[in-house]
Amino acid sequence: MANATPMASTDTAAGFAGLLIEPAAILALPPARQAILIRRARLAGLLGVLGHRAEQAGLFPQCSAQLRDHFVAGQNVARDYERMLRLETRELYRFLGRLDFPLVYLKGAAYQLRGLPIARGRVASDVDILVPAPALEAAERTLLRNGWVADKSDDYDQRYYREWMHELPPLRHHARLSVVDLHHNILPRTSRFSPDAGRMLARIEPAGEPGMFTLCPEDMVLHTCAHLFIDGELDNRLRELIDLDGLLRAFCAAPGFLDRLQARAGELGLQLALFYGLHFAARLPGTPVTTAALQAARAAAPRGPLRPLLLRMMARALLPELVEEHRAVRRWSTGLLFLRSHWLRMPPALLLRHLAHQAWRRGGLKRAAEGAGG
C-alpha cells in the first residue's frame, strides 16, 4: 500500500484526518490538544463524524465527560441533518420523479441512499441533483411551482450560473429553508476539465427507493476528486477528503476497482483530479490506495512545473484554521489556490471580467455600508 499511518496530530491535514479514521489515538492527546481537535472538527463540519466513529470504536466510556458531551452534541446535530436529507430527497422525488428524466442524487444524498458508512454523522447543508441539461428548465419550473424560490436574485449571479456554471442558481424552500442545487454537470461549462455529462448519465445506478439514482462508483469517486481539487479553492475542505477516503474504502472491496477508476478518469478527462485525490488519500491510515495505482495516476495526469508547490499549498489549505492562528503562509496558500480554482474554471478573458465585477461589487457594498454608518 502507498500510505503510512501519520503521527496523531491536530496540526496537519493528514494527522487530523487520521484521528477521524483511527479515533482511539484521541485518548492519548492531552486535554488542550483534544480541545483543538474538537474546534477543528466543528469548523470542518466533521464533529458528528468524529462522534459517530468514536462511539463505534467503543471510546465513550474512556472519554472525559466534556469530550463525550462534544461528541454527542455533534452526533445530535448530524442526526437532524440526516433526517432533513431523507425528507428533502423524498420531497424532491415527489415532484421531479414524475418528469421524463432520471433523477440522480449527488454527494451527501447519494451516500445516504446507497447506505454508505460515510453518511453516518455527516452534515449536508443542501441536496445536489444531476439532471440532463435539456431537462433543467422543466425541473426548475416544477420546483418553483411547488414551494421553492430563487436564492439569488442579482442579475449578474443569475447569468453567472446559467451561462458559465455546471448548475443553476440555488433554490430554497420557502417554508423548510432547505436548499437544492440542480446540476447538469460536475464541473463548470467554461472549465477545460468539464467532462461529458452524457457519459456519466449513461452509467448511473439505481439506489435507495425506486426511481432514484446515483452516479456509478467510479464516477462518485471522480466527482469528489474534481469538486475538491479542480472546482474548489480547498480552504477548509477536509470533509471532502474524508468523503474520498470513505468512498475508496467502500468501493475498493470490488476486485479491480482502482484499475477501472483509472480507465474511467481517462474517458472523462479527469486524470489530474484523480491524481490529486489519490495522492492525498494515500497519506491517510489504511486507505486502500496501492503504490501502483498512485504511480499510474501520476503518470496519466497532465504535468506542470508547479505541481510540487501546489501539493504543499493544498496540504496546508485543507486543514481548518483556528481564529488565533492566521498563519501568513496558509493565507498565501489559500489565496493562490483561490486564484487557481478560478483559472481552472474560466478562460482568461472571462476570468478577468468576472474578477473585475466581483471587485467592483465588493467596493460598492463597502461604500454602501460606510454611507449607512455615517
PDB file of N, CA and C in Angstrom, residues 116-202:
ATOM      1  N   LEU A 116     -23.952   4.120   2.474  1.00  0.00           N
ATOM      2  CA  LEU A 116     -22.509   4.086   2.683  1.00  0.00           C
ATOM      3  C   LEU A 116     -22.164   4.519   4.103  1.00  0.00           C
ATOM      4  N   PRO A 117     -21.153   3.903   4.710  1.00  0.00           N
ATOM      5  CA  PRO A 117     -20.768   4.271   6.082  1.00  0.00           C
ATOM      6  C   PRO A 117     -20.437   5.751   6.250  1.00  0.00           C
ATOM      7  N   ILE A 118     -19.923   6.400   5.200  1.00  0.00           N
ATOM      8  CA  ILE A 118     -19.536   7.807   5.343  1.00  0.00           C
ATOM      9  C   ILE A 118     -20.734   8.728   5.533  1.00  0.00           C
ATOM     10  N   ALA A 119     -21.951   8.224   5.328  1.00  0.00           N
ATOM     11  CA  ALA A 119     -23.132   9.054   5.544  1.00  0.00           C
ATOM     12  C   ALA A 119     -23.407   9.271   7.032  1.00  0.00           C
ATOM     13  N   ARG A 120     -22.885   8.393   7.891  1.00  0.00           N
ATOM     14  CA  ARG A 120     -23.178   8.484   9.321  1.00  0.00           C
ATOM     15  C   ARG A 120     -22.402   9.626   9.968  1.00  0.00           C
ATOM     16  N   GLY A 121     -23.133  10.541  10.559  1.00  0.00           N
ATOM     17  CA  GLY A 121     -22.519  11.688  11.215  1.00  0.00           C
ATOM     18  C   GLY A 121     -22.199  12.831  10.281  1.00  0.00           C
ATOM     19  N   ARG A 122     -22.454  12.650   8.981  1.00  0.00           N
ATOM     20  CA  ARG A 122     -22.097  13.673   8.000  1.00  0.00           C
ATOM     21  C   ARG A 122     -23.160  14.765   7.951  1.00  0.00           C
ATOM     22  N   VAL A 123     -22.740  16.006   7.896  1.00  0.00           N
ATOM     23  CA  VAL A 123     -23.638  17.154   7.804  1.00  0.00           C
ATOM     24  C   VAL A 123     -23.719  17.598   6.352  1.00  0.00           C
ATOM     25  N   ALA A 124     -24.922  17.656   5.804  1.00  0.00           N
ATOM     26  CA  ALA A 124     -25.139  18.129   4.434  1.00  0.00           C
ATOM     27  C   ALA A 124     -26.070  19.325   4.478  1.00  0.00           C
ATOM     28  N   SER A 125     -25.624  20.455   3.963  1.00  0.00           N
ATOM     29  CA  SER A 125     -26.410  21.681   4.051  1.00  0.00           C
ATOM     30  C   SER A 125     -27.393  21.844   2.898  1.00  0.00           C
ATOM     31  N   ASP A 126     -27.246  21.043   1.831  1.00  0.00           N
ATOM     32  CA  ASP A 126     -28.167  21.145   0.707  1.00  0.00           C
ATOM     33  C   ASP A 126     -28.260  19.796   0.014  1.00  0.00           C
ATOM     34  N   VAL A 127     -29.148  19.711  -0.967  1.00  0.00           N
ATOM     35  CA  VAL A 127     -29.325  18.492  -1.752  1.00  0.00           C
ATOM     36  C   VAL A 127     -28.893  18.797  -3.174  1.00  0.00           C
ATOM     37  N   ASP A 128     -28.000  17.965  -3.699  1.00  0.00           N
ATOM     38  CA  ASP A 128     -27.480  18.149  -5.050  1.00  0.00           C
ATOM     39  C   ASP A 128     -28.051  17.079  -5.961  1.00  0.00           C
ATOM     40  N   ILE A 129     -28.549  17.515  -7.109  1.00  0.00           N
ATOM     41  CA  ILE A 129     -29.165  16.608  -8.083  1.00  0.00           C
ATOM     42  C   ILE A 129     -28.558  16.865  -9.449  1.00  0.00           C
ATOM     43  N   LEU A 130     -28.292  15.783 -10.174  1.00  0.00           N
ATOM     44  CA  LEU A 130     -27.817  15.884 -11.557  1.00  0.00           C
ATOM     45  C   LEU A 130     -28.951  15.493 -12.490  1.00  0.00           C
ATOM     46  N   VAL A 131     -29.287  16.380 -13.428  1.00  0.00           N
ATOM     47  CA  VAL A 131     -30.302  16.081 -14.434  1.00  0.00           C
ATOM     48  C   VAL A 131     -29.715  16.401 -15.807  1.00  0.00           C
ATOM     49  N   PRO A 132     -30.220  15.784 -16.858  1.00  0.00           N
ATOM     50  CA  PRO A 132     -29.729  16.121 -18.199  1.00  0.00           C
ATOM     51  C   PRO A 132     -29.941  17.606 -18.495  1.00  0.00           C
ATOM     52  N   ALA A 133     -28.989  18.216 -19.180  1.00  0.00           N
ATOM     53  CA  ALA A 133     -29.075  19.650 -19.458  1.00  0.00           C
ATOM     54  C   ALA A 133     -30.402  20.059 -20.113  1.00  0.00           C
ATOM     55  N   PRO A 134     -30.932  19.282 -21.086  1.00  0.00           N
ATOM     56  CA  PRO A 134     -32.207  19.701 -21.696  1.00  0.00           C
ATOM     57  C   PRO A 134     -33.380  19.701 -20.718  1.00  0.00           C
ATOM     58  N   ALA A 135     -33.231  19.017 -19.571  1.00  0.00           N
ATOM     59  CA  ALA A 135     -34.333  18.929 -18.617  1.00  0.00           C
ATOM     60  C   ALA A 135     -34.253  19.978 -17.512  1.00  0.00           C
ATOM     61  N   LEU A 136     -33.216  20.799 -17.520  1.00  0.00           N
ATOM     62  CA  LEU A 136     -33.036  21.773 -16.444  1.00  0.00           C
ATOM     63  C   LEU A 136     -34.218  22.723 -16.316  1.00  0.00           C
ATOM     64  N   GLU A 137     -34.686  23.244 -17.443  1.00  0.00           N
ATOM     65  CA  GLU A 137     -35.774  24.229 -17.396  1.00  0.00           C
ATOM     66  C   GLU A 137     -37.024  23.617 -16.799  1.00  0.00           C
ATOM     67  N   ALA A 138     -37.364  22.388 -17.212  1.00  0.00           N
ATOM     68  CA  ALA A 138     -38.561  21.735 -16.683  1.00  0.00           C
ATOM     69  C   ALA A 138     -38.414  21.446 -15.199  1.00  0.00           C
ATOM     70  N   ALA A 139     -37.226  21.019 -14.778  1.00  0.00           N
ATOM     71  CA  ALA A 139     -37.001  20.730 -13.361  1.00  0.00           C
ATOM     72  C   ALA A 139     -37.119  21.996 -12.518  1.00  0.00           C
ATOM     73  N   GLU A 140     -36.505  23.083 -12.979  1.00  0.00           N
ATOM     74  CA  GLU A 140     -36.574  24.335 -12.239  1.00  0.00           C
ATOM     75  C   GLU A 140     -38.016  24.850 -12.183  1.00  0.00           C
ATOM     76  N   ARG A 141     -38.706  24.796 -13.287  1.00  0.00           N
ATOM     77  CA  ARG A 141     -40.083  25.294 -13.336  1.00  0.00           C
ATOM     78  C   ARG A 141     -40.973  24.503 -12.372  1.00  0.00           C
ATOM     79  N   THR A 142     -40.760  23.200 -12.302  1.00  0.00           N
ATOM     80  CA  THR A 142     -41.548  22.354 -11.402  1.00  0.00           C
ATOM     81  C   THR A 142     -41.310  22.721  -9.946  1.00  0.00           C
ATOM     82  N   LEU A 143     -40.060  22.936  -9.582  1.00  0.00           N
ATOM     83  CA  LEU A 143     -39.761  23.283  -8.195  1.00  0.00           C
ATOM     84  C   LEU A 143     -40.292  24.668  -7.839  1.00  0.00           C
ATOM     85  N   LEU A 144     -40.180  25.613  -8.752  1.00  0.00           N
ATOM     86  CA  LEU A 144     -40.678  26.961  -8.489  1.00  0.00           C
ATOM     87  C   LEU A 144     -42.196  26.971  -8.290  1.00  0.00           C
ATOM     88  N   ARG A 145     -42.882  26.036  -8.924  1.00  0.00           N
ATOM     89  CA  ARG A 145     -44.341  25.951  -8.758  1.00  0.00           C
ATOM     90  C   ARG A 145     -44.737  25.251  -7.462  1.00  0.00           C
ATOM     91  N   ASN A 146     -43.765  24.628  -6.803  1.00  0.00           N
ATOM     92  CA  ASN A 146     -44.109  23.782  -5.659  1.00  0.00           C
ATOM     93  C   ASN A 146     -43.357  24.152  -4.382  1.00  0.00           C
ATOM     94  N   GLY A 147     -43.078  25.439  -4.206  1.00  0.00           N
ATOM     95  CA  GLY A 147     -42.598  25.894  -2.917  1.00  0.00           C
ATOM     96  C   GLY A 147     -41.152  26.333  -2.852  1.00  0.00           C
ATOM     97  N   TRP A 148     -40.389  26.126  -3.918  1.00  0.00           N
ATOM     98  CA  TRP A 148     -39.001  26.578  -3.911  1.00  0.00           C
ATOM     99  C   TRP A 148     -38.909  27.963  -4.560  1.00  0.00           C
ATOM    100  N   VAL A 149     -37.981  28.767  -4.078  1.00  0.00           N
ATOM    101  CA  VAL A 149     -37.795  30.113  -4.614  1.00  0.00           C
ATOM    102  C   VAL A 149     -36.317  30.324  -4.916  1.00  0.00           C
ATOM    103  N   ALA A 150     -36.038  31.262  -5.832  1.00  0.00           N
ATOM    104  CA  ALA A 150     -34.649  31.546  -6.206  1.00  0.00           C
ATOM    105  C   ALA A 150     -33.901  32.115  -5.012  1.00  0.00           C
ATOM    106  N   ASP A 151     -32.713  31.581  -4.758  1.00  0.00           N
ATOM    107  CA  ASP A 151     -31.903  32.031  -3.626  1.00  0.00           C
ATOM    108  C   ASP A 151     -30.978  33.175  -4.021  1.00  0.00           C
ATOM    109  N   LYS A 152     -30.855  33.453  -5.320  1.00  0.00           N
ATOM    110  CA  LYS A 152     -30.019  34.554  -5.807  1.00  0.00           C
ATOM    111  C   LYS A 152     -30.825  35.359  -6.808  1.00  0.00           C
ATOM    112  N   SER A 153     -30.996  36.645  -6.545  1.00  0.00           N
ATOM    113  CA  SER A 153     -31.816  37.477  -7.420  1.00  0.00           C
ATOM    114  C   SER A 153     -30.998  38.448  -8.261  1.00  0.00           C
ATOM    115  N   ASP A 154     -29.707  38.606  -7.940  1.00  0.00           N
ATOM    116  CA  ASP A 154     -28.858  39.522  -8.683  1.00  0.00           C
ATOM    117  C   ASP A 154     -28.739  39.064 -10.136  1.00  0.00           C
ATOM    118  N   ASP A 155     -28.904  39.997 -11.077  1.00  0.00           N
ATOM    119  CA  ASP A 155     -28.862  39.650 -12.499  1.00  0.00           C
ATOM    120  C   ASP A 155     -27.532  39.027 -12.888  1.00  0.00           C
ATOM    121  N   TYR A 156     -26.436  39.560 -12.343  1.00  0.00           N
ATOM    122  CA  TYR A 156     -25.131  39.013 -12.697  1.00  0.00           C
ATOM    123  C   TYR A 156     -24.999  37.577 -12.182  1.00  0.00           C
ATOM    124  N   ASP A 157     -25.426  37.325 -10.952  1.00  0.00           N
ATOM    125  CA  ASP A 157     -25.344  35.974 -10.406  1.00  0.00           C
ATOM    126  C   ASP A 157     -26.174  34.999 -11.234  1.00  0.00           C
ATOM    127  N   GLN A 158     -27.345  35.433 -11.649  1.00  0.00           N
ATOM    128  CA  GLN A 158     -28.182  34.569 -12.483  1.00  0.00           C
ATOM    129  C   GLN A 158     -27.462  34.214 -13.786  1.00  0.00           C
ATOM    130  N   ARG A 159     -26.857  35.212 -14.404  1.00  0.00           N
ATOM    131  CA  ARG A 159     -26.145  34.949 -15.655  1.00  0.00           C
ATOM    132  C   ARG A 159     -24.912  34.069 -15.418  1.00  0.00           C
ATOM    133  N   TYR A 160     -24.210  34.351 -14.329  1.00  0.00           N
ATOM    134  CA  TYR A 160     -23.006  33.584 -13.971  1.00  0.00           C
ATOM    135  C   TYR A 160     -23.329  32.092 -13.897  1.00  0.00           C
ATOM    136  N   TYR A 161     -24.410  31.767 -13.195  1.00  0.00           N
ATOM    137  CA  TYR A 161     -24.783  30.363 -13.062  1.00  0.00           C
ATOM    138  C   TYR A 161     -25.286  29.782 -14.382  1.00  0.00           C
ATOM    139  N   ARG A 162     -26.182  30.476 -15.033  1.00  0.00           N
ATOM    140  CA  ARG A 162     -26.878  29.889 -16.177  1.00  0.00           C
ATOM    141  C   ARG A 162     -26.008  29.772 -17.416  1.00  0.00           C
ATOM    142  N   GLU A 163     -25.062  30.679 -17.601  1.00  0.00           N
ATOM    143  CA  GLU A 163     -24.249  30.642 -18.821  1.00  0.00           C
ATOM    144  C   GLU A 163     -22.914  29.938 -18.627  1.00  0.00           C
ATOM    145  N   TRP A 164     -22.370  29.989 -17.417  1.00  0.00           N
ATOM    146  CA  TRP A 164     -20.999  29.540 -17.249  1.00  0.00           C
ATOM    147  C   TRP A 164     -20.829  28.342 -16.313  1.00  0.00           C
ATOM    148  N   MET A 165     -21.726  28.159 -15.371  1.00  0.00           N
ATOM    149  CA  MET A 165     -21.525  27.143 -14.356  1.00  0.00           C
ATOM    150  C   MET A 165     -22.146  25.792 -14.738  1.00  0.00           C
ATOM    151  N   HIS A 166     -21.977  24.827 -13.848  1.00  0.00           N
ATOM    152  CA  HIS A 166     -22.467  23.473 -14.044  1.00  0.00           C
ATOM    153  C   HIS A 166     -23.772  23.224 -13.298  1.00  0.00           C
ATOM    154  N   GLU A 167     -24.363  24.292 -12.773  1.00  0.00           N
ATOM    155  CA  GLU A 167     -25.593  24.186 -12.002  1.00  0.00           C
ATOM    156  C   GLU A 167     -26.383  25.478 -12.131  1.00  0.00           C
ATOM    157  N   LEU A 168     -27.657  25.395 -11.836  1.00  0.00           N
ATOM    158  CA  LEU A 168     -28.500  26.585 -11.813  1.00  0.00           C
ATOM    159  C   LEU A 168     -28.319  27.303 -10.476  1.00  0.00           C
ATOM    160  N   PRO A 169     -28.762  28.554 -10.373  1.00  0.00           N
ATOM    161  CA  PRO A 169     -28.720  29.226  -9.061  1.00  0.00           C
ATOM    162  C   PRO A 169     -29.476  28.403  -8.029  1.00  0.00           C
ATOM    163  N   PRO A 170     -29.013  28.370  -6.789  1.00  0.00           N
ATOM    164  CA  PRO A 170     -29.671  27.549  -5.757  1.00  0.00           C
ATOM    165  C   PRO A 170     -31.135  27.927  -5.579  1.00  0.00           C
ATOM    166  N   LEU A 171     -31.929  26.925  -5.225  1.00  0.00           N
ATOM    167  CA  LEU A 171     -33.339  27.126  -4.924  1.00  0.00           C
ATOM    168  C   LEU A 171     -33.582  26.771  -3.461  1.00  0.00           C
ATOM    169  N   ARG A 172     -34.300  27.630  -2.749  1.00  0.00           N
ATOM    170  CA  ARG A 172     -34.552  27.425  -1.325  1.00  0.00           C
ATOM    171  C   ARG A 172     -36.061  27.243  -1.095  1.00  0.00           C
ATOM    172  N   HIS A 173     -36.414  26.235  -0.291  1.00  0.00           N
ATOM    173  CA  HIS A 173     -37.832  26.026   0.000  1.00  0.00           C
ATOM    174  C   HIS A 173     -38.338  27.132   0.909  1.00  0.00           C
ATOM    175  N   HIS A 174     -39.496  27.673   0.593  1.00  0.00           N
ATOM    176  CA  HIS A 174     -39.976  28.869   1.299  1.00  0.00           C
ATOM    177  C   HIS A 174     -40.312  28.584   2.760  1.00  0.00           C
ATOM    178  N   ALA A 175     -40.658  27.343   3.105  1.00  0.00           N
ATOM    179  CA  ALA A 175     -41.042  27.025   4.484  1.00  0.00           C
ATOM    180  C   ALA A 175     -39.936  26.292   5.236  1.00  0.00           C
ATOM    181  N   ARG A 176     -39.368  25.261   4.620  1.00  0.00           N
ATOM    182  CA  ARG A 176     -38.350  24.451   5.313  1.00  0.00           C
ATOM    183  C   ARG A 176     -36.967  25.076   5.226  1.00  0.00           C
ATOM    184  N   LEU A 177     -36.771  26.019   4.300  1.00  0.00           N
ATOM    185  CA  LEU A 177     -35.494  26.720   4.086  1.00  0.00           C
ATOM    186  C   LEU A 177     -34.384  25.801   3.610  1.00  0.00           C
ATOM    187  N   SER A 178     -34.720  24.601   3.199  1.00  0.00           N
ATOM    188  CA  SER A 178     -33.730  23.695   2.624  1.00  0.00           C
ATOM    189  C   SER A 178     -33.355  24.169   1.224  1.00  0.00           C
ATOM    190  N   VAL A 179     -32.146  23.806   0.781  1.00  0.00           N
ATOM    191  CA  VAL A 179     -31.618  24.285  -0.495  1.00  0.00           C
ATOM    192  C   VAL A 179     -31.372  23.101  -1.426  1.00  0.00           C
ATOM    193  N   VAL A 180     -31.742  23.271  -2.677  1.00  0.00           N
ATOM    194  CA  VAL A 180     -31.449  22.265  -3.693  1.00  0.00           C
ATOM    195  C   VAL A 180     -30.627  22.910  -4.795  1.00  0.00           C
ATOM    196  N   ASP A 181     -29.599  22.192  -5.256  1.00  0.00           N
ATOM    197  CA  ASP A 181     -28.777  22.623  -6.383  1.00  0.00           C
ATOM    198  C   ASP A 181     -29.037  21.686  -7.553  1.00  0.00           C
ATOM    199  N   LEU A 182     -29.535  22.237  -8.649  1.00  0.00           N
ATOM    200  CA  LEU A 182     -29.791  21.458  -9.855  1.00  0.00           C
ATOM    201  C   LEU A 182     -28.561  21.529 -10.758  1.00  0.00           C
ATOM    202  N   HIS A 183     -27.875  20.403 -10.901  1.00  0.00           N
ATOM    203  CA  HIS A 183     -26.665  20.325 -11.719  1.00  0.00           C
ATOM    204  C   HIS A 183     -26.985  19.729 -13.083  1.00  0.00           C
ATOM    205  N   HIS A 184     -26.221  20.154 -14.084  1.00  0.00           N
ATOM    206  CA  HIS A 184     -26.238  19.464 -15.378  1.00  0.00           C
ATOM    207  C   HIS A 184     -24.874  18.871 -15.684  1.00  0.00           C
ATOM    208  N   ASN A 185     -23.889  19.129 -14.806  1.00  0.00           N
ATOM    209  CA  ASN A 185     -22.555  18.548 -14.947  1.00  0.00           C
ATOM    210  C   ASN A 185     -21.895  18.632 -13.577  1.00  0.00           C
ATOM    211  N   ILE A 186     -20.673  18.119 -13.452  1.00  0.00           N
ATOM    212  CA  ILE A 186     -19.981  18.177 -12.164  1.00  0.00           C
ATOM    213  C   ILE A 186     -18.913  19.262 -12.145  1.00  0.00           C
ATOM    214  N   LEU A 187     -18.620  19.865 -13.293  1.00  0.00           N
ATOM    215  CA  LEU A 187     -17.686  20.986 -13.377  1.00  0.00           C
ATOM    216  C   LEU A 187     -18.276  22.045 -14.306  1.00  0.00           C
ATOM    217  N   PRO A 188     -17.866  23.305 -14.158  1.00  0.00           N
ATOM    218  CA  PRO A 188     -18.460  24.383 -14.960  1.00  0.00           C
ATOM    219  C   PRO A 188     -18.334  24.175 -16.468  1.00  0.00           C
ATOM    220  N   ARG A 189     -19.289  24.729 -17.188  1.00  0.00           N
ATOM    221  CA  ARG A 189     -19.250  24.683 -18.658  1.00  0.00           C
ATOM    222  C   ARG A 189     -17.931  25.239 -19.189  1.00  0.00           C
ATOM    223  N   THR A 190     -17.432  26.298 -18.533  1.00  0.00           N
ATOM    224  CA  THR A 190     -16.268  27.019 -19.033  1.00  0.00           C
ATOM    225  C   THR A 190     -14.943  26.373 -18.642  1.00  0.00           C
ATOM    226  N   SER A 191     -14.973  25.324 -17.820  1.00  0.00           N
ATOM    227  CA  SER A 191     -13.735  24.668 -17.397  1.00  0.00           C
ATOM    228  C   SER A 191     -13.221  23.746 -18.494  1.00  0.00           C
ATOM    229  N   ARG A 192     -11.916  23.783 -18.712  1.00  0.00           N
ATOM    230  CA  ARG A 192     -11.344  22.890 -19.724  1.00  0.00           C
ATOM    231  C   ARG A 192     -11.345  21.436 -19.253  1.00  0.00           C
ATOM    232  N   PHE A 193     -11.651  21.203 -17.978  1.00  0.00           N
ATOM    233  CA  PHE A 193     -11.722  19.838 -17.457  1.00  0.00           C
ATOM    234  C   PHE A 193     -13.152  19.316 -17.393  1.00  0.00           C
ATOM    235  N   SER A 194     -14.122  20.102 -17.842  1.00  0.00           N
ATOM    236  CA  SER A 194     -15.521  19.692 -17.741  1.00  0.00           C
ATOM    237  C   SER A 194     -15.762  18.407 -18.537  1.00  0.00           C
ATOM    238  N   PRO A 195     -16.244  17.348 -17.872  1.00  0.00           N
ATOM    239  CA  PRO A 195     -16.420  16.070 -18.574  1.00  0.00           C
ATOM    240  C   PRO A 195     -17.716  16.035 -19.378  1.00  0.00           C
ATOM    241  N   ASP A 196     -17.888  14.974 -20.145  1.00  0.00           N
ATOM    242  CA  ASP A 196     -19.119  14.745 -20.894  1.00  0.00           C
ATOM    243  C   ASP A 196     -20.146  14.168 -19.916  1.00  0.00           C
ATOM    244  N   ALA A 197     -21.126  14.988 -19.543  1.00  0.00           N
ATOM    245  CA  ALA A 197     -22.123  14.538 -18.574  1.00  0.00           C
ATOM    246  C   ALA A 197     -22.946  13.383 -19.114  1.00  0.00           C
ATOM    247  N   GLY A 198     -23.104  13.322 -20.435  1.00  0.00           N
ATOM    248  CA  GLY A 198     -23.854  12.220 -21.024  1.00  0.00           C
ATOM    249  C   GLY A 198     -23.222  10.878 -20.727  1.00  0.00           C
ATOM    250  N   ARG A 199     -21.887  10.828 -20.711  1.00  0.00           N
ATOM    251  CA  ARG A 199     -21.186   9.583 -20.371  1.00  0.00           C
ATOM    252  C   ARG A 199     -21.478   9.177 -18.930  1.00  0.00           C
ATOM    253  N   MET A 200     -21.576  10.160 -18.060  1.00  0.00           N
ATOM    254  CA  MET A 200     -21.845   9.854 -16.659  1.00  0.00           C
ATOM    255  C   MET A 200     -23.287   9.384 -16.478  1.00  0.00           C
ATOM    256  N   LEU A 201     -24.220  10.060 -17.149  1.00  0.00           N
ATOM    257  CA  LEU A 201     -25.617   9.668 -17.042  1.00  0.00           C
ATOM    258  C   LEU A 201     -25.868   8.289 -17.647  1.00  0.00           C
ATOM    259  N   ALA A 202     -25.036   7.905 -18.598  1.00  0.00           N
ATOM    260  CA  ALA A 202     -25.202   6.591 -19.224  1.00  0.00           C
ATOM    261  C   ALA A 202     -24.859   5.451 -18.274  1.00  0.00           C
TER     262      ALA A 202
END
